[in-house]
Amino acid sequence: MDDGTEVQYGTNPNNPADFPVLDNDSDGVGNLTDNCPNIPNPSQKDTDGDGAGDACDGDDDNDTVADGQDNCSLTANTGQADVDSDNVGDVCDNCPNDVNPAQEDNEGDGLGDVCDPDDDNDGVNDFSAPAPPATQPFTLTNATSVVSTSLPVVSNSQAFVSVEKFFPSESRVVRLGYFDLKNRTFTLTPMSPADQTQVGWLALGMDVNGCNCFQILAGDTITIGSDTGEITAVFPVNAQNILNLLFVAADGSTYLQYIPSTGQLASLLQSSQVGGPLDNCQFVPNPLQEDLDGNGIGDACEAVSNLLGDINKDGIVDILDVILEVRMALKLDPVQPCSDINNDGIVDILDVILTVRMALGLDQLKQCI
């Protein structure tokens, strides 16, 4: 290093033991030892140990897939397998079989909220186990409409959902109509008089005609109107790639096959059943499930009202609070916080009157001190 540079950095050019430590990126790590000398990275993280820090390494896991295209940039996965198609590779996906691109993990246990049965680890499961899906087919004579669907609008005018009627005794299928995924219209298909009156099983087909322009996610639905009522069918992930018919069960679950001898559906693709809520604070630990006001939201996660006169803490002052105020004034119930409206040290008829006025909107609501 020339003397002028040493003088610039404040070191003695005549002392070989006194030399400047250059740090181009000002991250506290000198150039000689910095694994990214021109990009600040004080932690010097180097996932693959190749000597190039993650901050300046184009392939942090050395799996030959550049970070910008790698669905697990810090975990080697050359094959880029992604079963649930959420753009997070299976090897780093905290719910590899359930779509969760944001990878939310409330309690940080490595299991994503989407597939974690107890998101707050308080010993109370978030939801009850879902009921078994129905295996009996949904029967109909005619489809009348597509009521709604969560499937995306596509740009390809040749992408359809085909609505079919299957006759198991004949292993024969007739088209009832088709839903245009671009124009969002349902068109009925003419049938023979015999087929029009014959009862069959509802089935769906994906006629996308080579369109690689959309993706079906697990749980996407289509609701079809028919002569036997509406049915909401639930699609499996990537159903647009399934070439076979999807048989629709009486509860909307979808299947790939049926058993001729029993008339039941088999090879479940997607169940329509979901569990009911169990934990009244899904993301806040509360093993005792306290719920003072009995509204189904646990005390641990319920925003507690601090309004004067809001005795039941539901965020408003109304007739229920007036009743509670009367009971306290009559000494039928113990005095609750925020019930002494005029702050005179007792709960009496004056407080009841003031609570009535607030409930009627005659007086302004105030915060309880």
PDB file of C-alpha atoms in Angstrom, residues 145-246:
ATOM      1  CA  SER A 145     -76.575 -23.124 -13.933  1.00  0.00           C
ATOM      2  CA  VAL A 146     -73.178 -22.413 -12.462  1.00  0.00           C
ATOM      3  CA  VAL A 147     -74.036 -20.295  -9.450  1.00  0.00           C
ATOM      4  CA  SER A 148     -70.503 -19.316  -8.439  1.00  0.00           C
ATOM      5  CA  THR A 149     -66.893 -20.435  -8.544  1.00  0.00           C
ATOM      6  CA  SER A 150     -63.544 -19.517  -7.022  1.00  0.00           C
ATOM      7  CA  LEU A 151     -61.715 -20.573 -10.184  1.00  0.00           C
ATOM      8  CA  PRO A 152     -59.781 -17.697 -11.772  1.00  0.00           C
ATOM      9  CA  VAL A 153     -60.698 -15.839 -14.925  1.00  0.00           C
ATOM     10  CA  VAL A 154     -58.379 -17.054 -17.689  1.00  0.00           C
ATOM     11  CA  SER A 155     -57.296 -15.506 -20.969  1.00  0.00           C
ATOM     12  CA  ASN A 156     -57.763 -18.674 -23.037  1.00  0.00           C
ATOM     13  CA  SER A 157     -61.161 -18.855 -24.719  1.00  0.00           C
ATOM     14  CA  GLN A 158     -60.846 -22.650 -24.951  1.00  0.00           C
ATOM     15  CA  ALA A 159     -60.644 -23.381 -21.206  1.00  0.00           C
ATOM     16  CA  PHE A 160     -63.815 -24.929 -19.755  1.00  0.00           C
ATOM     17  CA  VAL A 161     -65.191 -26.911 -16.853  1.00  0.00           C
ATOM     18  CA  SER A 162     -67.358 -29.623 -18.329  1.00  0.00           C
ATOM     19  CA  VAL A 163     -70.430 -30.623 -16.296  1.00  0.00           C
ATOM     20  CA  GLU A 164     -71.272 -34.267 -16.936  1.00  0.00           C
ATOM     21  CA  LYS A 165     -73.871 -36.880 -16.021  1.00  0.00           C
ATOM     22  CA  PHE A 166     -72.549 -40.394 -15.516  1.00  0.00           C
ATOM     23  CA  PHE A 167     -74.668 -43.536 -15.863  1.00  0.00           C
ATOM     24  CA  PRO A 168     -72.908 -46.210 -13.762  1.00  0.00           C
ATOM     25  CA  SER A 169     -74.974 -49.129 -15.049  1.00  0.00           C
ATOM     26  CA  GLU A 170     -73.843 -48.335 -18.589  1.00  0.00           C
ATOM     27  CA  SER A 171     -70.418 -46.811 -17.807  1.00  0.00           C
ATOM     28  CA  ARG A 172     -71.555 -43.981 -20.033  1.00  0.00           C
ATOM     29  CA  VAL A 173     -71.353 -40.220 -19.670  1.00  0.00           C
ATOM     30  CA  VAL A 174     -73.244 -37.358 -21.308  1.00  0.00           C
ATOM     31  CA  ARG A 175     -72.384 -33.691 -21.138  1.00  0.00           C
ATOM     32  CA  LEU A 176     -74.933 -31.477 -19.412  1.00  0.00           C
ATOM     33  CA  GLY A 177     -73.126 -28.247 -20.200  1.00  0.00           C
ATOM     34  CA  TYR A 178     -69.858 -26.403 -19.886  1.00  0.00           C
ATOM     35  CA  PHE A 179     -68.620 -23.360 -17.992  1.00  0.00           C
ATOM     36  CA  ASP A 180     -66.371 -20.959 -19.912  1.00  0.00           C
ATOM     37  CA  LEU A 181     -63.519 -19.890 -17.617  1.00  0.00           C
ATOM     38  CA  LYS A 182     -62.849 -16.770 -19.678  1.00  0.00           C
ATOM     39  CA  ASN A 183     -66.353 -15.414 -20.292  1.00  0.00           C
ATOM     40  CA  ARG A 184     -67.856 -16.896 -17.081  1.00  0.00           C
ATOM     41  CA  THR A 185     -70.879 -18.275 -18.891  1.00  0.00           C
ATOM     42  CA  PHE A 186     -72.571 -21.662 -18.576  1.00  0.00           C
ATOM     43  CA  THR A 187     -73.885 -23.232 -21.765  1.00  0.00           C
ATOM     44  CA  LEU A 188     -76.285 -26.180 -21.722  1.00  0.00           C
ATOM     45  CA  THR A 189     -75.627 -29.076 -24.071  1.00  0.00           C
ATOM     46  CA  PRO A 190     -78.570 -30.676 -25.936  1.00  0.00           C
ATOM     47  CA  MET A 191     -79.366 -34.260 -24.927  1.00  0.00           C
ATOM     48  CA  SER A 192     -81.548 -37.007 -26.298  1.00  0.00           C
ATOM     49  CA  PRO A 193     -85.031 -37.291 -24.746  1.00  0.00           C
ATOM     50  CA  ALA A 194     -83.974 -40.494 -22.967  1.00  0.00           C
ATOM     51  CA  ASP A 195     -80.849 -38.916 -21.487  1.00  0.00           C
ATOM     52  CA  GLN A 196     -82.802 -35.842 -20.417  1.00  0.00           C
ATOM     53  CA  THR A 197     -85.020 -37.864 -18.091  1.00  0.00           C
ATOM     54  CA  GLN A 198     -82.519 -40.424 -16.811  1.00  0.00           C
ATOM     55  CA  VAL A 199     -80.980 -39.874 -13.388  1.00  0.00           C
ATOM     56  CA  GLY A 200     -77.181 -40.012 -13.203  1.00  0.00           C
ATOM     57  CA  TRP A 201     -74.181 -39.014 -11.121  1.00  0.00           C
ATOM     58  CA  LEU A 202     -72.619 -35.567 -11.289  1.00  0.00           C
ATOM     59  CA  ALA A 203     -69.080 -35.496 -12.656  1.00  0.00           C
ATOM     60  CA  LEU A 204     -66.742 -32.703 -13.707  1.00  0.00           C
ATOM     61  CA  GLY A 205     -64.123 -32.599 -16.425  1.00  0.00           C
ATOM     62  CA  MET A 206     -61.361 -30.094 -17.076  1.00  0.00           C
ATOM     63  CA  ASP A 207     -61.268 -29.144 -20.760  1.00  0.00           C
ATOM     64  CA  VAL A 208     -58.366 -26.695 -20.765  1.00  0.00           C
ATOM     65  CA  ASN A 209     -57.130 -27.581 -24.276  1.00  0.00           C
ATOM     66  CA  GLY A 210     -53.461 -27.130 -23.497  1.00  0.00           C
ATOM     67  CA  CYS A 211     -53.964 -23.859 -21.644  1.00  0.00           C
ATOM     68  CA  ASN A 212     -51.160 -23.458 -19.129  1.00  0.00           C
ATOM     69  CA  CYS A 213     -52.625 -20.144 -18.035  1.00  0.00           C
ATOM     70  CA  PHE A 214     -54.041 -20.838 -14.586  1.00  0.00           C
ATOM     71  CA  GLN A 215     -53.748 -23.066 -11.567  1.00  0.00           C
ATOM     72  CA  ILE A 216     -56.422 -24.642  -9.402  1.00  0.00           C
ATOM     73  CA  LEU A 217     -55.643 -24.590  -5.689  1.00  0.00           C
ATOM     74  CA  ALA A 218     -56.778 -27.171  -3.170  1.00  0.00           C
ATOM     75  CA  GLY A 219     -60.205 -26.096  -1.933  1.00  0.00           C
ATOM     76  CA  ASP A 220     -61.224 -24.123  -5.009  1.00  0.00           C
ATOM     77  CA  THR A 221     -64.931 -24.626  -5.621  1.00  0.00           C
ATOM     78  CA  ILE A 222     -67.680 -24.488  -8.192  1.00  0.00           C
ATOM     79  CA  THR A 223     -71.362 -24.350  -7.230  1.00  0.00           C
ATOM     80  CA  ILE A 224     -73.739 -25.935  -9.715  1.00  0.00           C
ATOM     81  CA  GLY A 225     -77.503 -25.568  -9.792  1.00  0.00           C
ATOM     82  CA  SER A 226     -79.520 -28.628 -10.732  1.00  0.00           C
ATOM     83  CA  ASP A 227     -83.001 -30.088 -10.606  1.00  0.00           C
ATOM     84  CA  THR A 228     -82.062 -31.729  -7.279  1.00  0.00           C
ATOM     85  CA  GLY A 229     -80.621 -28.568  -5.724  1.00  0.00           C
ATOM     86  CA  GLU A 230     -77.310 -26.752  -5.574  1.00  0.00           C
ATOM     87  CA  ILE A 231     -74.049 -28.558  -4.907  1.00  0.00           C
ATOM     88  CA  THR A 232     -70.642 -27.011  -4.231  1.00  0.00           C
ATOM     89  CA  ALA A 233     -67.893 -29.254  -5.564  1.00  0.00           C
ATOM     90  CA  VAL A 234     -64.385 -28.906  -4.114  1.00  0.00           C
ATOM     91  CA  PHE A 235     -61.366 -29.270  -6.389  1.00  0.00           C
ATOM     92  CA  PRO A 236     -58.003 -30.808  -5.516  1.00  0.00           C
ATOM     93  CA  VAL A 237     -54.780 -28.929  -6.205  1.00  0.00           C
ATOM     94  CA  ASN A 238     -53.807 -28.791  -9.881  1.00  0.00           C
ATOM     95  CA  ALA A 239     -57.134 -30.273 -10.974  1.00  0.00           C
ATOM     96  CA  GLN A 240     -56.606 -28.550 -14.315  1.00  0.00           C
ATOM     97  CA  ASN A 241     -54.072 -31.285 -15.108  1.00  0.00           C
ATOM     98  CA  ILE A 242     -56.384 -34.222 -14.291  1.00  0.00           C
ATOM     99  CA  LEU A 243     -57.540 -35.878 -17.494  1.00  0.00           C
ATOM    100  CA  ASN A 244     -60.120 -38.165 -15.876  1.00  0.00           C
ATOM    101  CA  LEU A 245     -63.581 -37.202 -14.707  1.00  0.00           C
ATOM    102  CA  LEU A 246     -63.942 -35.979 -11.141  1.00  0.00           C
TER     103      LEU A 246
END
